[in-house]
Short mmCIF file of N, CA, C and O in Angstrom, two decimals:
data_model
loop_
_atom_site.label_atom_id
_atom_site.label_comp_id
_atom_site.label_asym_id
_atom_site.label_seq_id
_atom_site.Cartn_x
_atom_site.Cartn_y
_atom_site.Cartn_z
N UNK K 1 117.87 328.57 236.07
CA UNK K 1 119.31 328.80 236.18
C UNK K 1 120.05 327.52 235.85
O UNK K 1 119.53 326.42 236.05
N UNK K 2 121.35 327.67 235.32
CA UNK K 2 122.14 326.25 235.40
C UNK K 2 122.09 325.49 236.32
O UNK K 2 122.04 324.27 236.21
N UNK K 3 122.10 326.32 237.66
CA UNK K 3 122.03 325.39 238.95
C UNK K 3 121.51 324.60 238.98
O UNK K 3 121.91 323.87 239.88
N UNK K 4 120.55 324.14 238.37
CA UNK K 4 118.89 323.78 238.24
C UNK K 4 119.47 322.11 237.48
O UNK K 4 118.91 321.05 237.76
N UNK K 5 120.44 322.19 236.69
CA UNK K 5 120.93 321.59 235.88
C UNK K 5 121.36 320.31 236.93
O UNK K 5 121.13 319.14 236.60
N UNK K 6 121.87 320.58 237.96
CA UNK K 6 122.04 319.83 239.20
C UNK K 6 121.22 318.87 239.91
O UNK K 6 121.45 317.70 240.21
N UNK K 7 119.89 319.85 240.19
CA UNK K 7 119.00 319.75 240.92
C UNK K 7 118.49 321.04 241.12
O UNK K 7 118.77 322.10 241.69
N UNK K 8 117.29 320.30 240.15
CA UNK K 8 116.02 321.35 239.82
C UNK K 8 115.18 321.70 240.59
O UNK K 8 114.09 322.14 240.22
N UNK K 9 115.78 321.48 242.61
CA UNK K 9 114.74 322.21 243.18
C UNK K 9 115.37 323.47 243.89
O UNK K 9 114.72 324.26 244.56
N UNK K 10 117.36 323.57 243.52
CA UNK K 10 117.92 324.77 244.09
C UNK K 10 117.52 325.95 242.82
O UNK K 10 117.28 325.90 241.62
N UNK K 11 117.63 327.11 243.96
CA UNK K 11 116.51 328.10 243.57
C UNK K 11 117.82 329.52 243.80
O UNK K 11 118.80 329.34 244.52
N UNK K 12 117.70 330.18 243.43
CA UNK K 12 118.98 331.61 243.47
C UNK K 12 118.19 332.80 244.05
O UNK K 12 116.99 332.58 243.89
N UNK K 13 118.39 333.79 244.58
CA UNK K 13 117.95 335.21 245.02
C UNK K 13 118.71 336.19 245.08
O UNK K 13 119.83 335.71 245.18
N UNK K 14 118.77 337.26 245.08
CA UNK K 14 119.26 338.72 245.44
C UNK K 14 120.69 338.29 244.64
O UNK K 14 121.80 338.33 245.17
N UNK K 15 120.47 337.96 243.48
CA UNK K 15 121.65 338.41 242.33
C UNK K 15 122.06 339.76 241.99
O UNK K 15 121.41 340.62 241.39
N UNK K 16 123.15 339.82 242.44
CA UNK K 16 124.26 341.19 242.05
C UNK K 16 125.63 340.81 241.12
O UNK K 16 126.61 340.15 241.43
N UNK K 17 125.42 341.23 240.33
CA UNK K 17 126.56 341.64 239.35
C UNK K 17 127.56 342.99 239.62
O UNK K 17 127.33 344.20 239.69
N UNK K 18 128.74 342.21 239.72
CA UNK K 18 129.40 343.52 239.78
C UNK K 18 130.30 343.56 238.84
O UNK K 18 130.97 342.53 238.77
N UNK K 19 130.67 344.78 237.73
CA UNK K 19 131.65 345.01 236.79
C UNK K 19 132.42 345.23 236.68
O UNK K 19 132.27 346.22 235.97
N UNK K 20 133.93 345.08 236.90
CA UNK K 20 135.04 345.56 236.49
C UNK K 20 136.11 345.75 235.02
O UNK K 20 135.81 345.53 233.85
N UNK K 21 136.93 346.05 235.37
CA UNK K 21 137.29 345.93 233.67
C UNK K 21 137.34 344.67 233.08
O UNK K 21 136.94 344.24 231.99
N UNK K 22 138.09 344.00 234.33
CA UNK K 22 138.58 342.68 233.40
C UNK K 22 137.54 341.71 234.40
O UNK K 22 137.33 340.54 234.08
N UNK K 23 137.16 342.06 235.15
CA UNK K 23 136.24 340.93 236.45
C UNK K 23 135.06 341.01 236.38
O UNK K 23 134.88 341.97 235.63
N UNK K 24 133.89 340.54 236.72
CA UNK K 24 133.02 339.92 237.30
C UNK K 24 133.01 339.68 238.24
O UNK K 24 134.02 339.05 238.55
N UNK K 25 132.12 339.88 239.28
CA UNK K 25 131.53 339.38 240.63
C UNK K 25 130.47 339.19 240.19
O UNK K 25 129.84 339.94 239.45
N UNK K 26 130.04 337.83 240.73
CA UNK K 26 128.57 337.21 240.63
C UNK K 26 128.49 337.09 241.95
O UNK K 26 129.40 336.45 242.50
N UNK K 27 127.36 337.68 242.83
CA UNK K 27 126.66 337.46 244.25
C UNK K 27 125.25 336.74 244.23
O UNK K 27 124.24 337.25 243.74
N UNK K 28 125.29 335.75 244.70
CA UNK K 28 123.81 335.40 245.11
C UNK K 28 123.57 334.63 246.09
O UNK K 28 124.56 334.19 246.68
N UNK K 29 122.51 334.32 246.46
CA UNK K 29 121.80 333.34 247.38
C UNK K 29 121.21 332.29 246.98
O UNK K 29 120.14 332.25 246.36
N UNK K 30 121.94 331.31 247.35
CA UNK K 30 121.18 330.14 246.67
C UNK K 30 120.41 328.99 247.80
O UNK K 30 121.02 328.71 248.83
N UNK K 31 119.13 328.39 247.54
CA UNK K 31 118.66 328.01 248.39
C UNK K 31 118.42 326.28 247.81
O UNK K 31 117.78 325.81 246.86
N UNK K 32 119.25 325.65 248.87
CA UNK K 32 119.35 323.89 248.54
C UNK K 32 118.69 323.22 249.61
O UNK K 32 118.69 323.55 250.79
N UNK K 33 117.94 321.96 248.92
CA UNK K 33 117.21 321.36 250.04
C UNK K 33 117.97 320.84 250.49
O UNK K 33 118.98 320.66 249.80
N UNK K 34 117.96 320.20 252.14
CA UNK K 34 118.19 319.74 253.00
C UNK K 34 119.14 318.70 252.51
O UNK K 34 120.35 318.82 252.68
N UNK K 35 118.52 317.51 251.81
CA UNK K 35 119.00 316.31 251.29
C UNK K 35 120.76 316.74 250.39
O UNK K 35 121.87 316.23 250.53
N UNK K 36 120.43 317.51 249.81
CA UNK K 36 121.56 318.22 248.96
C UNK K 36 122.91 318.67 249.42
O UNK K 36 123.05 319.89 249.55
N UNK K 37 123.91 317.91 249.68
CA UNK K 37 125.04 318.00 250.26
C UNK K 37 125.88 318.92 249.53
O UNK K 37 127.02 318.61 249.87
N UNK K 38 125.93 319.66 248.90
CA UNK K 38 126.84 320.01 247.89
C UNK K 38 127.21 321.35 249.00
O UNK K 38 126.54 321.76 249.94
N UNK K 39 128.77 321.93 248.38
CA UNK K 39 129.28 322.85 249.33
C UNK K 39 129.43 324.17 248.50
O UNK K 39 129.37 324.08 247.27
N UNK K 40 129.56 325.08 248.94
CA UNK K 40 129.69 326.39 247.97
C UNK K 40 130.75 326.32 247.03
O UNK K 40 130.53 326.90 245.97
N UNK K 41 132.27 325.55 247.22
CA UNK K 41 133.14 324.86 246.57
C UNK K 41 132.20 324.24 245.30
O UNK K 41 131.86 324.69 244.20
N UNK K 42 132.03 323.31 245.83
CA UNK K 42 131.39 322.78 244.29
C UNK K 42 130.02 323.57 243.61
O UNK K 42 129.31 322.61 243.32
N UNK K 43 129.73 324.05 243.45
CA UNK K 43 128.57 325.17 242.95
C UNK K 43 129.41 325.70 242.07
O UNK K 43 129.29 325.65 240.85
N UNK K 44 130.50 326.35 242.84
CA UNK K 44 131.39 327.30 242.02
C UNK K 44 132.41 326.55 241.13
O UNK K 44 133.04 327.11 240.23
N UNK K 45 132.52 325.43 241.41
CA UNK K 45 133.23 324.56 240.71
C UNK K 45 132.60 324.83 239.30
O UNK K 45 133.06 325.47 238.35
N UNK K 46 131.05 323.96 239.47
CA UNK K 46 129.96 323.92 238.17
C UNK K 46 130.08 325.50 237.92
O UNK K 46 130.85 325.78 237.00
N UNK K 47 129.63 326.32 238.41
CA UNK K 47 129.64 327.42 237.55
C UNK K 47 130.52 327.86 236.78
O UNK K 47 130.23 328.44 235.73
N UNK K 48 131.84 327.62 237.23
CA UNK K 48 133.41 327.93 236.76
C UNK K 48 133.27 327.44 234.92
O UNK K 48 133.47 328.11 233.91
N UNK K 49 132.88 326.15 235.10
CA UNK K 49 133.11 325.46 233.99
C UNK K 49 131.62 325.46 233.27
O UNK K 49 131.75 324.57 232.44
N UNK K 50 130.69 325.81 233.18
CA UNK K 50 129.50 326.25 232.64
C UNK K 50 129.65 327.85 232.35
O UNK K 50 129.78 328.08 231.15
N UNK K 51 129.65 328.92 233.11
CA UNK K 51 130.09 329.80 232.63
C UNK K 51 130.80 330.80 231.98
O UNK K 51 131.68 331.12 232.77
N UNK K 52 130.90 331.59 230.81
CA UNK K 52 131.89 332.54 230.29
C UNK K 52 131.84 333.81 229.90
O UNK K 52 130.89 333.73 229.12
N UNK K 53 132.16 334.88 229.88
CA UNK K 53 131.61 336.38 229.21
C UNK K 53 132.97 337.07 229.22
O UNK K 53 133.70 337.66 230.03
N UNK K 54 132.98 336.63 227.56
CA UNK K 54 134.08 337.22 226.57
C UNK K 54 135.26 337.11 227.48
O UNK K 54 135.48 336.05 228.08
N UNK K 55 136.04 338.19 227.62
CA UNK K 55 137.33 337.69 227.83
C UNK K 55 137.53 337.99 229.88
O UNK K 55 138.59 338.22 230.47
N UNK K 56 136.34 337.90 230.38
CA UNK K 56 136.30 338.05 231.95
C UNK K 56 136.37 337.46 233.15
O UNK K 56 135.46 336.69 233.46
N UNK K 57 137.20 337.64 233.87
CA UNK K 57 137.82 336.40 235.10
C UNK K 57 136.19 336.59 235.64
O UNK K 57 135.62 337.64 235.33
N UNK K 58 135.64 335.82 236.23
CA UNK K 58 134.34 335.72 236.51
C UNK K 58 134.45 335.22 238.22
O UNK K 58 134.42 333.99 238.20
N UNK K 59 134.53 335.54 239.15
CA UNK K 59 134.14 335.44 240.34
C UNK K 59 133.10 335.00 241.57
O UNK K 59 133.37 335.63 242.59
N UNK K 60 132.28 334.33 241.68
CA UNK K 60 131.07 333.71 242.64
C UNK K 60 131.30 333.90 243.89
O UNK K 60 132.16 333.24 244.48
N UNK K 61 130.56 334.82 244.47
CA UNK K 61 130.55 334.79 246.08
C UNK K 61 128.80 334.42 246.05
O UNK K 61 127.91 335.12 245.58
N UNK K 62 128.67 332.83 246.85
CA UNK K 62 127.57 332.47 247.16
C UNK K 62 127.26 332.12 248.02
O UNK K 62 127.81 331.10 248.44
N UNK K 63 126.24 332.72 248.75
CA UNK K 63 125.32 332.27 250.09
C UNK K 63 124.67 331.16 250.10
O UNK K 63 123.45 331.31 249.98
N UNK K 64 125.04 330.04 250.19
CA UNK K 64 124.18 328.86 250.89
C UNK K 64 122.71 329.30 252.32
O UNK K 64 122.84 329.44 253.53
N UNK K 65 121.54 329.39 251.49
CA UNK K 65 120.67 328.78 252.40
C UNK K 65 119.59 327.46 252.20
O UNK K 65 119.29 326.78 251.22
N UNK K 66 119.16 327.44 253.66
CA UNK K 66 117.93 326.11 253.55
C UNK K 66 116.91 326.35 253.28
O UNK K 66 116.70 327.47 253.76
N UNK K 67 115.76 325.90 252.59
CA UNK K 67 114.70 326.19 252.95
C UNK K 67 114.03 326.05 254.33
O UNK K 67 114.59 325.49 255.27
N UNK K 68 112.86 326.55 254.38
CA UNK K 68 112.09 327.12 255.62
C UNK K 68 110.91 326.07 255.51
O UNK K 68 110.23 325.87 254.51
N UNK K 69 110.80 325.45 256.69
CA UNK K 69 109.95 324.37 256.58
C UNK K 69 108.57 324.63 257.66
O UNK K 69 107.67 323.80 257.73
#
């Protein structure tokens, strides 16, 4: 994933796409190590500006989890 682009040890799950005419919803779970301060704000920041599909407001609702140690 782009995320990866960040830090190649956050990992994504249970991706849902949702379609509208003019929207996008992107849902997922993303899983950041411990060390990794970053906030769902900035994720979506990077995605904002890495992502595009044609002419569609594009949306991110993302779950921050930790890994399981």
């Amino acid at each position: 994933s782009c995320l990866q682009n960040i830090n190649e040890e956050i990992t994504i799950h249970d991706l849902r796409i949702i379609k509208g005419k003019k929207e996008l919803k992107i849902l997922f779970d993303c899983v950041l190590p411990f060390e990794d301060t970053r906030s769902i704000y900035d994720l979506t920041n990077f995605l904002e500006k890495e992502i595009t599909y044609k002419n569609y407001v594009i949306k991110y609702i993302i779950e921050i989890d930790r890994p399981y140690t």
